[in-house]
PDB file of C-alpha atoms in Angstrom:
ATOM      1  CA  UNK L   1      -1.049  17.351  -2.148  1.00 57.00           C
ATOM      2  CA  UNK L   2       0.415  20.870  -2.154  1.00 66.00           C
ATOM      3  CA  UNK L   3       3.286  20.007   0.197  1.00 73.00           C
ATOM      4  CA  UNK L   4       1.339  17.760   2.539  1.00 85.00           C
ATOM      5  CA  UNK L   5       2.891  14.564   1.155  1.00 81.00           C
ATOM      6  CA  UNK L   6       6.172  15.311   2.943  1.00 83.00           C
ATOM      7  CA  UNK L   7       4.297  15.914   6.195  1.00 86.00           C
ATOM      8  CA  UNK L   8       2.402  12.637   5.773  1.00 86.00           C
ATOM      9  CA  UNK L   9       5.702  10.796   5.211  1.00 85.00           C
ATOM     10  CA  UNK L  10       7.088  12.247   8.442  1.00 85.00           C
ATOM     11  CA  UNK L  11       3.932  11.227  10.329  1.00 90.00           C
ATOM     12  CA  UNK L  12       4.378   7.539   9.554  1.00 89.00           C
ATOM     13  CA  UNK L  13       7.914   7.351  10.903  1.00 91.00           C
ATOM     14  CA  UNK L  14       7.202   7.775  14.646  1.00 91.00           C
ATOM     15  CA  UNK L  15       4.578   4.997  15.024  1.00 94.00           C
ATOM     16  CA  UNK L  16       6.583   2.715  12.742  1.00 94.00           C
ATOM     17  CA  UNK L  17       9.719   3.342  14.792  1.00 93.00           C
ATOM     18  CA  UNK L  18       7.849   2.673  18.049  1.00 93.00           C
ATOM     19  CA  UNK L  19       6.408  -0.575  16.726  1.00 93.00           C
ATOM     20  CA  UNK L  20       9.711  -1.840  15.315  1.00 92.00           C
ATOM     21  CA  UNK L  21      11.578  -0.956  18.528  1.00 90.00           C
ATOM     22  CA  UNK L  22       9.180  -3.163  20.480  1.00 92.00           C
ATOM     23  CA  UNK L  23       9.743  -6.119  18.159  1.00 88.00           C
ATOM     24  CA  UNK L  24      12.311  -8.722  19.150  1.00 82.00           C
ATOM     25  CA  UNK L  25      12.867  -9.896  15.583  1.00 87.00           C
ATOM     26  CA  UNK L  26      13.072  -8.642  12.047  1.00 89.00           C
ATOM     27  CA  UNK L  27       9.727  -7.480  10.656  1.00 93.00           C
ATOM     28  CA  UNK L  28       8.185  -7.410   7.216  1.00 93.00           C
ATOM     29  CA  UNK L  29       7.116  -3.911   6.213  1.00 95.00           C
ATOM     30  CA  UNK L  30       4.583  -3.483   3.413  1.00 96.00           C
ATOM     31  CA  UNK L  31       3.836  -0.062   1.993  1.00 96.00           C
ATOM     32  CA  UNK L  32       0.570  -0.051   0.050  1.00 96.00           C
ATOM     33  CA  UNK L  33       0.089   2.751  -2.448  1.00 94.00           C
ATOM     34  CA  UNK L  34       3.813   3.467  -2.425  1.00 95.00           C
ATOM     35  CA  UNK L  35       3.684   5.748  -5.426  1.00 93.00           C
ATOM     36  CA  UNK L  36       7.150   6.850  -6.501  1.00 94.00           C
ATOM     37  CA  UNK L  37       8.861   5.469  -3.404  1.00 95.00           C
ATOM     38  CA  UNK L  38       9.626   8.613  -1.435  1.00 93.00           C
ATOM     39  CA  UNK L  39       8.291   7.240   1.854  1.00 94.00           C
ATOM     40  CA  UNK L  40       9.843   3.832   1.144  1.00 96.00           C
ATOM     41  CA  UNK L  41      13.224   5.501   0.724  1.00 95.00           C
ATOM     42  CA  UNK L  42      12.931   7.018   4.213  1.00 93.00           C
ATOM     43  CA  UNK L  43      11.724   3.724   5.668  1.00 95.00           C
ATOM     44  CA  UNK L  44      14.574   1.790   4.034  1.00 95.00           C
ATOM     45  CA  UNK L  45      17.132   4.304   5.310  1.00 94.00           C
ATOM     46  CA  UNK L  46      15.727   4.329   8.861  1.00 93.00           C
ATOM     47  CA  UNK L  47      15.071   0.598   9.199  1.00 93.00           C
ATOM     48  CA  UNK L  48      17.676  -1.228   7.100  1.00 93.00           C
ATOM     49  CA  UNK L  49      17.388  -4.573   8.926  1.00 92.00           C
ATOM     50  CA  UNK L  50      13.711  -5.157   8.176  1.00 94.00           C
ATOM     51  CA  UNK L  51      12.219  -6.580   4.994  1.00 95.00           C
ATOM     52  CA  UNK L  52      10.515  -3.921   2.842  1.00 97.00           C
ATOM     53  CA  UNK L  53       7.992  -4.482   0.071  1.00 97.00           C
ATOM     54  CA  UNK L  54       6.333  -1.632  -1.791  1.00 97.00           C
ATOM     55  CA  UNK L  55       3.129  -1.997  -3.736  1.00 98.00           C
ATOM     56  CA  UNK L  56       1.281   0.252  -6.139  1.00 97.00           C
ATOM     57  CA  UNK L  57      -1.205  -0.235  -8.939  1.00 97.00           C
ATOM     58  CA  UNK L  58       0.554   2.248 -11.226  1.00 97.00           C
ATOM     59  CA  UNK L  59       3.301   0.729 -13.365  1.00 98.00           C
ATOM     60  CA  UNK L  60       4.874   4.167 -14.085  1.00 98.00           C
ATOM     61  CA  UNK L  61       4.983   4.979 -10.359  1.00 97.00           C
ATOM     62  CA  UNK L  62       6.543   1.610  -9.541  1.00 97.00           C
ATOM     63  CA  UNK L  63       9.142   2.202 -12.245  1.00 98.00           C
ATOM     64  CA  UNK L  64      10.107   5.485 -10.569  1.00 97.00           C
ATOM     65  CA  UNK L  65      10.160   3.771  -7.169  1.00 97.00           C
ATOM     66  CA  UNK L  66      12.480   1.052  -8.536  1.00 97.00           C
ATOM     67  CA  UNK L  67      14.826   3.725  -9.875  1.00 97.00           C
ATOM     68  CA  UNK L  68      14.717   5.678  -6.610  1.00 96.00           C
ATOM     69  CA  UNK L  69      15.359   2.557  -4.487  1.00 97.00           C
ATOM     70  CA  UNK L  70      17.841   0.778  -6.751  1.00 96.00           C
ATOM     71  CA  UNK L  71      20.343  -1.286  -4.783  1.00 94.00           C
ATOM     72  CA  UNK L  72      18.475  -0.925  -1.487  1.00 93.00           C
ATOM     73  CA  UNK L  73      17.036  -4.445  -0.969  1.00 94.00           C
ATOM     74  CA  UNK L  74      13.381  -3.641  -1.621  1.00 97.00           C
ATOM     75  CA  UNK L  75      10.737  -5.858  -3.250  1.00 97.00           C
ATOM     76  CA  UNK L  76       8.179  -4.393  -5.643  1.00 98.00           C
ATOM     77  CA  UNK L  77       4.645  -5.619  -6.342  1.00 97.00           C
ATOM     78  CA  UNK L  78       2.187  -4.169  -8.820  1.00 98.00           C
ATOM     79  CA  UNK L  79      -1.271  -4.735  -7.357  1.00 97.00           C
ATOM     80  CA  UNK L  80      -4.430  -2.988  -6.256  1.00 96.00           C
ATOM     81  CA  UNK L  81      -4.671  -2.370  -2.522  1.00 95.00           C
ATOM     82  CA  UNK L  82      -7.836  -4.406  -2.248  1.00 94.00           C
ATOM     83  CA  UNK L  83      -6.325  -7.486  -3.919  1.00 94.00           C
ATOM     84  CA  UNK L  84      -2.738  -7.802  -2.723  1.00 95.00           C
ATOM     85  CA  UNK L  85      -1.070 -11.144  -3.552  1.00 95.00           C
ATOM     86  CA  UNK L  86      -0.047 -11.945   0.022  1.00 92.00           C
ATOM     87  CA  UNK L  87      -1.285 -14.356   2.670  1.00 88.00           C
ATOM     88  CA  UNK L  88      -2.575 -12.904   5.904  1.00 81.00           C
ATOM     89  CA  UNK L  89      -0.072 -12.712   8.727  1.00 67.00           C
TER      90      UNK L  89
END
């Protein structure tokens, strides 16, 4: 990504913040293709009262994400984006 990954992480925060501010209750946040958890770390820090689940197909990336987010109340799911093990809603 040659430095653009950090910019992409920053870009998700404003719309996510706007959406969560308009919600009257706790939300469930799902990051698909979470990779090593860098964006999830920022999300967890910024929105500690919402449920956070990160998903990625890569077991090595999820391992790094687990290490990076240890002790931060995050769920991890190894799955392909097109076949996530969640119900709609």
